[in-house]
Short mmCIF file of C-alpha atoms in Angstrom, two decimals:
data_model
loop_
_atom_site.label_atom_id
_atom_site.label_comp_id
_atom_site.label_asym_id
_atom_site.label_seq_id
_atom_site.Cartn_x
_atom_site.Cartn_y
_atom_site.Cartn_z
CA MET A 29 -1.24 -14.61 19.19
CA LYS A 30 0.03 -14.02 22.73
CA LYS A 31 0.24 -10.34 21.85
CA LEU A 32 -3.35 -10.42 20.65
CA VAL A 33 -4.59 -12.08 23.81
CA ALA A 34 -2.64 -9.74 26.06
CA ALA A 35 -3.78 -6.66 24.21
CA SER A 36 -7.33 -7.95 24.23
CA ALA A 37 -7.23 -8.26 27.99
CA VAL A 38 -6.02 -4.69 28.27
CA LEU A 39 -8.77 -3.49 25.99
CA ALA A 40 -11.39 -5.44 27.93
CA ALA A 41 -10.21 -3.79 31.10
CA LEU A 42 -10.41 -0.39 29.47
CA SER A 43 -13.88 -1.02 28.16
CA ALA A 44 -15.63 -2.48 31.21
CA PRO A 45 -18.18 -1.87 32.50
CA ALA A 46 -19.07 0.97 30.15
CA PHE A 47 -17.29 3.11 27.60
CA ALA A 48 -16.38 6.70 28.27
CA ALA A 49 -18.32 9.12 26.13
CA GLU A 50 -15.26 10.41 24.28
CA GLU A 51 -13.43 7.24 23.31
CA VAL A 52 -13.12 5.10 20.25
CA ASN A 53 -11.73 1.56 20.09
CA VAL A 54 -9.64 0.39 17.16
CA TYR A 55 -8.62 -3.14 16.22
CA SER A 56 -5.56 -2.82 14.00
CA TYR A 57 -3.29 -4.86 11.80
CA ARG A 58 -1.40 -1.65 11.08
CA GLN A 59 1.70 -1.05 13.16
CA PRO A 60 2.04 1.44 16.05
CA PHE A 61 4.79 3.56 14.45
CA LEU A 62 2.41 4.42 11.62
CA ILE A 63 -0.96 5.04 13.20
CA GLU A 64 -0.22 6.20 16.75
CA PRO A 65 1.02 9.62 15.57
CA MET A 66 -2.21 10.00 13.57
CA PHE A 67 -4.33 9.11 16.57
CA GLU A 68 -2.44 11.64 18.69
CA LYS A 69 -3.36 14.35 16.18
CA PHE A 70 -6.95 13.12 16.09
CA THR A 71 -7.20 13.26 19.87
CA ALA A 72 -5.63 16.72 19.95
CA GLU A 73 -8.15 17.91 17.38
CA THR A 74 -11.29 16.28 18.78
CA GLY A 75 -10.61 15.39 22.41
CA ILE A 76 -11.58 11.78 21.63
CA LYS A 77 -9.26 9.17 23.14
CA VAL A 78 -8.25 6.30 20.86
CA ASN A 79 -7.76 2.84 22.41
CA VAL A 80 -5.95 0.46 20.09
CA MET A 81 -5.51 -3.29 20.05
CA PHE A 82 -2.73 -4.33 17.69
CA ALA A 83 -2.67 -7.80 16.16
CA LYS A 84 -0.96 -9.68 13.34
CA LYS A 85 -3.81 -12.09 12.65
CA GLY A 86 -7.15 -13.34 13.87
CA LEU A 87 -9.12 -10.10 14.10
CA ALA A 88 -12.12 -11.33 12.11
CA GLU A 89 -12.32 -14.43 14.28
CA LYS A 90 -12.03 -12.35 17.45
CA ILE A 91 -14.78 -9.93 16.42
CA ALA A 92 -17.01 -12.86 15.47
CA GLN A 93 -16.45 -14.51 18.86
CA GLU A 94 -17.17 -11.29 20.73
CA GLY A 95 -20.41 -10.78 18.83
CA GLU A 96 -22.61 -7.92 20.02
CA PHE A 97 -20.39 -7.47 23.08
CA SER A 98 -17.35 -6.58 21.00
CA PRO A 99 -15.73 -3.29 22.02
CA ALA A 100 -14.40 -2.79 18.49
CA ASP A 101 -15.49 0.40 16.75
CA VAL A 102 -13.10 0.61 13.80
CA VAL A 103 -10.97 -2.05 12.13
CA LEU A 104 -7.79 -1.10 10.27
CA THR A 105 -6.21 -3.67 7.99
CA VAL A 106 -4.29 -4.22 4.78
CA ASP A 107 -5.29 -6.08 1.62
CA ILE A 108 -8.71 -6.16 0.02
CA SER A 109 -9.16 -9.82 0.99
CA ARG A 110 -9.22 -8.99 4.71
CA LEU A 111 -11.70 -6.16 4.22
CA ALA A 112 -13.89 -8.38 2.08
CA GLU A 113 -13.70 -11.10 4.73
CA LEU A 114 -15.06 -8.71 7.35
CA ALA A 115 -17.94 -7.73 5.07
CA ASN A 116 -18.70 -11.28 3.94
CA LYS A 117 -18.87 -12.48 7.55
CA ASP A 118 -21.27 -9.65 8.43
CA LEU A 119 -18.86 -8.21 10.99
CA VAL A 120 -19.04 -4.60 9.80
CA GLN A 121 -21.73 -2.03 9.08
CA ALA A 122 -22.27 0.38 6.23
CA VAL A 123 -21.09 3.95 6.81
CA ASN A 124 -22.84 6.85 5.12
CA SER A 125 -20.47 9.80 5.06
CA GLU A 126 -20.29 12.58 2.51
CA VAL A 127 -16.79 13.40 3.81
CA ILE A 128 -15.45 9.92 3.15
CA GLU A 129 -17.18 9.67 -0.22
CA ALA A 130 -15.64 12.99 -1.25
CA ASN A 131 -12.16 11.92 -0.11
CA ILE A 132 -11.95 8.30 -1.31
CA PRO A 133 -12.52 7.54 -5.01
CA ALA A 134 -15.28 5.04 -5.76
CA GLN A 135 -12.76 2.49 -7.10
CA TYR A 136 -11.28 2.20 -3.63
CA ARG A 137 -14.41 1.81 -1.53
CA ASP A 138 -17.16 -0.76 -1.26
CA GLU A 139 -20.30 -0.16 -3.33
CA GLU A 140 -22.39 -0.68 -0.19
CA ASP A 141 -20.02 1.39 1.99
CA ALA A 142 -18.95 -1.59 4.10
CA TRP A 143 -15.23 -0.73 3.77
CA PHE A 144 -13.00 2.06 2.50
CA GLY A 145 -9.45 2.19 1.17
CA LEU A 146 -7.05 4.55 2.90
CA THR A 147 -3.79 4.01 1.02
CA LEU A 148 -2.67 2.40 -2.21
CA ARG A 149 0.33 0.18 -2.93
CA THR A 150 1.48 -1.30 -6.22
CA ARG A 151 2.51 -4.93 -6.64
CA SER A 152 5.75 -4.07 -8.37
CA VAL A 153 8.55 -6.00 -10.04
CA TYR A 154 12.05 -5.19 -8.79
CA SER A 155 14.85 -5.77 -11.33
CA SER A 156 18.58 -6.07 -10.80
CA ARG A 157 20.36 -2.87 -11.79
CA ASP A 158 23.51 -4.79 -12.77
CA ARG A 159 22.08 -7.81 -14.57
CA VAL A 160 18.76 -6.59 -15.99
CA GLY A 161 18.39 -2.83 -15.77
CA GLU A 162 15.10 -1.01 -15.76
CA LEU A 163 12.28 -2.95 -17.41
CA SER A 164 10.63 -1.46 -20.48
CA GLU A 165 7.18 0.06 -20.31
CA GLU A 166 5.98 -2.91 -22.38
CA PHE A 167 6.76 -5.29 -19.51
CA ASP A 168 3.62 -6.91 -18.15
CA TYR A 169 2.90 -9.43 -15.41
CA LEU A 170 2.30 -11.97 -18.20
CA ASP A 171 6.01 -11.67 -19.03
CA LEU A 172 6.89 -13.32 -15.71
CA ALA A 173 5.96 -16.61 -17.41
CA LYS A 174 8.23 -16.18 -20.43
CA PRO A 175 11.09 -18.71 -20.81
CA GLU A 176 13.73 -15.97 -20.81
CA TRP A 177 13.17 -15.56 -17.05
CA LYS A 178 13.60 -19.25 -16.19
CA GLY A 179 15.33 -19.60 -12.82
CA LYS A 180 15.52 -15.83 -12.36
CA ILE A 181 12.48 -14.80 -10.27
CA CYS A 182 12.03 -14.65 -6.48
CA THR A 183 8.78 -14.18 -4.59
CA ARG A 184 7.20 -14.84 -1.23
CA SER A 185 4.51 -17.52 -0.80
CA GLY A 186 1.91 -17.52 -3.50
CA LYS A 187 -0.71 -17.80 -0.78
CA HIS A 188 0.27 -14.60 0.97
CA PRO A 189 -2.69 -12.21 0.58
CA TYR A 190 -0.61 -9.79 -1.54
CA ASN A 191 0.13 -12.51 -4.11
CA VAL A 192 -3.34 -14.02 -3.96
CA SER A 193 -4.75 -10.60 -4.87
CA LEU A 194 -2.30 -10.36 -7.79
CA VAL A 195 -3.41 -13.78 -9.08
CA ALA A 196 -7.05 -12.76 -8.57
CA SER A 197 -6.42 -9.67 -10.70
CA MET A 198 -4.91 -11.86 -13.43
CA ILE A 199 -8.08 -13.99 -13.39
CA ALA A 200 -10.19 -10.84 -13.60
CA ASN A 201 -8.22 -9.53 -16.58
CA HIS A 202 -7.47 -12.72 -18.49
CA GLY A 203 -9.88 -15.42 -17.34
CA GLU A 204 -9.17 -18.46 -15.20
CA ALA A 205 -7.71 -20.70 -17.91
CA GLU A 206 -5.15 -18.15 -19.12
CA ALA A 207 -4.31 -17.20 -15.55
CA LYS A 208 -3.55 -20.85 -14.77
CA THR A 209 -1.25 -21.15 -17.78
CA TRP A 210 0.49 -17.95 -16.68
CA LEU A 211 0.84 -19.19 -13.11
CA GLU A 212 2.41 -22.45 -14.32
CA GLY A 213 4.97 -20.50 -16.35
CA PHE A 214 5.61 -18.11 -13.46
CA LYS A 215 6.27 -21.05 -11.11
CA ALA A 216 8.60 -22.66 -13.65
CA ASN A 217 10.67 -19.48 -13.66
CA LEU A 218 11.23 -19.30 -9.90
CA ALA A 219 14.83 -19.31 -8.76
CA ARG A 220 13.87 -20.99 -5.49
CA LYS A 221 10.79 -22.10 -3.58
CA PRO A 222 8.66 -19.14 -2.46
CA GLN A 223 9.86 -17.98 0.95
CA GLY A 224 10.46 -14.93 3.12
CA ASN A 225 8.79 -11.54 2.95
CA ASP A 226 8.91 -8.89 0.24
CA ARG A 227 12.16 -7.37 1.49
CA ALA A 228 13.80 -10.81 1.46
CA GLN A 229 13.12 -11.02 -2.26
CA VAL A 230 14.97 -7.77 -2.96
CA ARG A 231 17.81 -8.99 -0.77
CA ALA A 232 17.94 -12.14 -2.89
CA VAL A 233 18.32 -9.98 -6.00
CA SER A 234 21.15 -8.02 -4.38
CA GLU A 235 22.88 -11.31 -3.52
CA GLY A 236 22.56 -12.62 -7.06
CA LEU A 237 20.08 -15.41 -6.30
CA CYS A 238 17.58 -14.02 -8.79
CA ASP A 239 17.20 -11.14 -11.25
CA LEU A 240 13.57 -10.18 -10.63
CA ALA A 241 11.59 -9.98 -7.40
CA ILE A 242 7.92 -9.36 -6.67
CA GLY A 243 7.15 -6.87 -3.91
CA ASN A 244 4.94 -4.04 -2.75
CA SER A 245 6.12 -0.54 -3.60
CA TYR A 246 6.42 0.91 -0.10
CA TYR A 247 9.03 -1.66 0.90
CA LEU A 248 11.56 0.19 -1.26
CA GLY A 249 11.05 3.27 0.90
CA LYS A 250 11.45 1.20 4.05
CA MET A 251 14.70 -0.33 2.78
CA VAL A 252 16.10 3.03 1.73
CA ASN A 253 15.60 4.20 5.31
CA THR A 254 16.97 1.09 7.04
CA PRO A 255 20.77 1.40 7.02
CA GLU A 256 21.59 -2.31 6.74
CA GLN A 257 19.08 -2.69 3.88
CA VAL A 258 20.24 0.26 1.80
CA PRO A 259 22.52 -1.98 -0.33
CA TRP A 260 19.49 -4.13 -1.16
CA ALA A 261 17.47 -1.09 -2.23
CA GLU A 262 20.35 0.30 -4.27
CA SER A 263 20.71 -2.96 -6.18
CA VAL A 264 17.29 -2.75 -7.85
CA TYR A 265 14.97 -0.67 -9.98
CA ILE A 266 11.29 -0.54 -9.07
CA ASN A 267 9.08 -1.23 -12.08
CA PHE A 268 5.35 -0.82 -12.62
CA PRO A 269 4.19 -3.63 -14.94
CA GLY A 270 1.31 -3.37 -17.33
CA GLU A 271 1.78 0.17 -18.60
CA LYS A 272 0.81 -0.97 -22.10
CA ALA A 273 -1.61 -3.66 -20.97
CA ASN A 274 -4.08 -3.65 -18.06
CA GLY A 275 -2.02 -1.43 -15.79
CA THR A 276 -0.24 -2.03 -12.51
CA HIS A 277 -2.02 -4.11 -9.89
CA ILE A 278 -3.17 -1.93 -6.99
CA ASN A 279 -4.06 -3.10 -3.50
CA ILE A 280 -5.10 -1.06 -0.50
CA SER A 281 -4.93 -0.66 3.21
CA GLY A 282 -8.35 0.22 4.54
CA MET A 283 -10.88 0.54 7.31
CA ALA A 284 -14.37 -0.54 8.29
CA MET A 285 -16.76 0.21 11.14
CA ALA A 286 -17.47 -2.81 13.33
CA LYS A 287 -21.05 -4.07 13.23
CA TYR A 288 -21.75 -3.44 16.91
CA ALA A 289 -19.54 -0.35 17.33
CA PRO A 290 -20.39 0.99 20.80
CA ASN A 291 -18.94 4.43 20.01
CA LYS A 292 -20.43 4.88 16.58
CA GLU A 293 -20.32 8.69 16.39
CA ASN A 294 -16.69 8.81 17.49
CA ALA A 295 -15.84 5.99 15.09
CA LEU A 296 -17.28 8.01 12.22
CA LYS A 297 -15.24 11.04 13.23
CA LEU A 298 -12.06 8.95 13.30
CA MET A 299 -12.80 7.37 9.93
CA GLU A 300 -13.42 10.76 8.36
CA PHE A 301 -10.19 12.06 9.90
CA LEU A 302 -8.20 9.18 8.40
CA THR A 303 -9.39 10.13 4.91
CA GLY A 304 -8.44 13.79 5.37
CA ASP A 305 -5.34 15.69 4.31
CA VAL A 306 -3.46 15.39 7.62
CA ALA A 307 -3.69 11.61 7.98
CA GLN A 308 -3.29 10.98 4.27
CA SER A 309 -0.08 13.02 4.22
CA MET A 310 1.23 11.07 7.21
CA TYR A 311 0.57 7.76 5.46
CA ALA A 312 2.54 9.08 2.50
CA GLU A 313 5.50 10.39 4.46
CA VAL A 314 5.82 7.74 7.17
CA ASN A 315 5.13 4.55 5.23
CA TYR A 316 5.76 5.54 1.60
CA GLU A 317 2.25 4.57 0.52
CA TYR A 318 0.18 6.29 -2.13
CA PRO A 319 -2.58 8.43 -0.58
CA ALA A 320 -6.05 7.30 -1.61
CA LYS A 321 -7.29 10.89 -1.52
CA GLU A 322 -6.60 12.66 -4.75
CA GLY A 323 -4.53 15.82 -4.47
CA VAL A 324 -2.52 14.72 -1.43
CA LYS A 325 1.18 14.80 -2.26
CA ARG A 326 3.23 11.64 -2.44
CA SER A 327 6.43 11.59 -0.43
CA GLU A 328 9.42 13.01 -2.28
CA LEU A 329 10.97 9.56 -2.50
CA VAL A 330 7.84 7.90 -3.85
CA ALA A 331 7.33 10.72 -6.34
CA SER A 332 10.87 10.07 -7.64
CA TRP A 333 9.79 6.59 -8.74
CA GLY A 334 7.58 8.14 -11.41
CA ASP A 335 3.97 7.69 -12.40
CA PHE A 336 2.20 4.53 -13.45
CA VAL A 337 -1.03 3.40 -15.03
CA ALA A 338 -3.24 1.74 -12.42
CA ASP A 339 -5.21 -1.36 -13.28
CA ASP A 340 -8.83 -0.23 -13.06
CA VAL A 341 -10.32 -3.63 -12.26
CA SER A 342 -12.46 -3.09 -9.17
CA LEU A 343 -11.26 -4.29 -5.81
CA GLU A 344 -14.59 -6.03 -5.31
CA THR A 345 -13.94 -8.07 -8.45
CA ILE A 346 -10.49 -8.98 -7.14
CA ALA A 347 -12.00 -10.05 -3.83
CA ASP A 348 -14.61 -12.12 -5.67
CA ASN A 349 -11.77 -13.97 -7.46
CA HIS A 350 -9.78 -14.79 -4.34
CA ALA A 351 -11.20 -18.29 -3.95
CA ALA A 352 -10.45 -19.07 -7.60
CA ALA A 353 -6.92 -17.71 -7.15
CA MET A 354 -6.30 -19.96 -4.15
CA LYS A 355 -7.59 -22.91 -6.18
CA LEU A 356 -5.16 -22.18 -9.02
CA LEU A 357 -2.24 -21.80 -6.60
CA ASP A 358 -3.07 -25.25 -5.21
CA GLU A 359 -3.47 -26.78 -8.66
CA VAL A 360 -0.07 -25.61 -9.90
CA LYS A 361 1.53 -26.38 -6.50
CA PHE A 362 3.03 -22.91 -6.57
CA ASP A 363 4.70 -23.08 -3.15
CA LEU A 364 6.05 -26.64 -3.49
#
């Protein structure tokens, strides 16, 4: 939070008393190593300077507190729940852009154009190469609750947004009652209390604490390119559950235009740029994410993982089920 406050002060200084004509202000949960190179290309192409405030949490609250005096033009975040939160709190505005609509498939943008997906990530199951091998294409998320996996699964907190979205997708596909039964079985199969981040789960597999781990796909690329984590990555297969059922759960990183964006025209230019070939390719190569724009190549590493069938349940439906998912996680005491 200190970082947020400090960065906010810097941004306030930059923005007062009036904004330069060729600037755009971004509030971002996405990290500097990923988006700063994109913004440099955007500035080189358009002459528009990008001011960025990085934060790990609290952006919706900050924008709400700033109200109509907020300097925010564009918000970058991950997970559909955070994008839906911005829209539900009336902190963003609809964007009408033929460029964005042409670049981002309808499944990955809001029906009322309040937010747009930029990249895709699968909620994958990592399996031990030594003790399990590659999972069959019949493996589905429902299988995580089968008795054969008792004491063999590791995951981060059930209430982390990535897992809440997975549970919400299970509610969307199977109904609340079946999802609760599944969640109870899933919890019963945990090797330890939920803890750590996604990479920590793969590490646990490599150390023999569990045989399966739940994690987002791009983390495998990050581990492959982090020398001390290479042994973790090499100890697992990445699997895409649901090939013969509802498909693999997909989440997004995305963007929205702030409700009171003071540099609206520049914000639109930046948003269109982020959906274009240059930025989409950078997302793919730098962070091992799946480009939302069709036709943009995956990184060579990500392509080597193979194709998968994506769950086609809409992201809006998943967001609508978030409250129910949180309720189920509490009822089954998933994290306790």
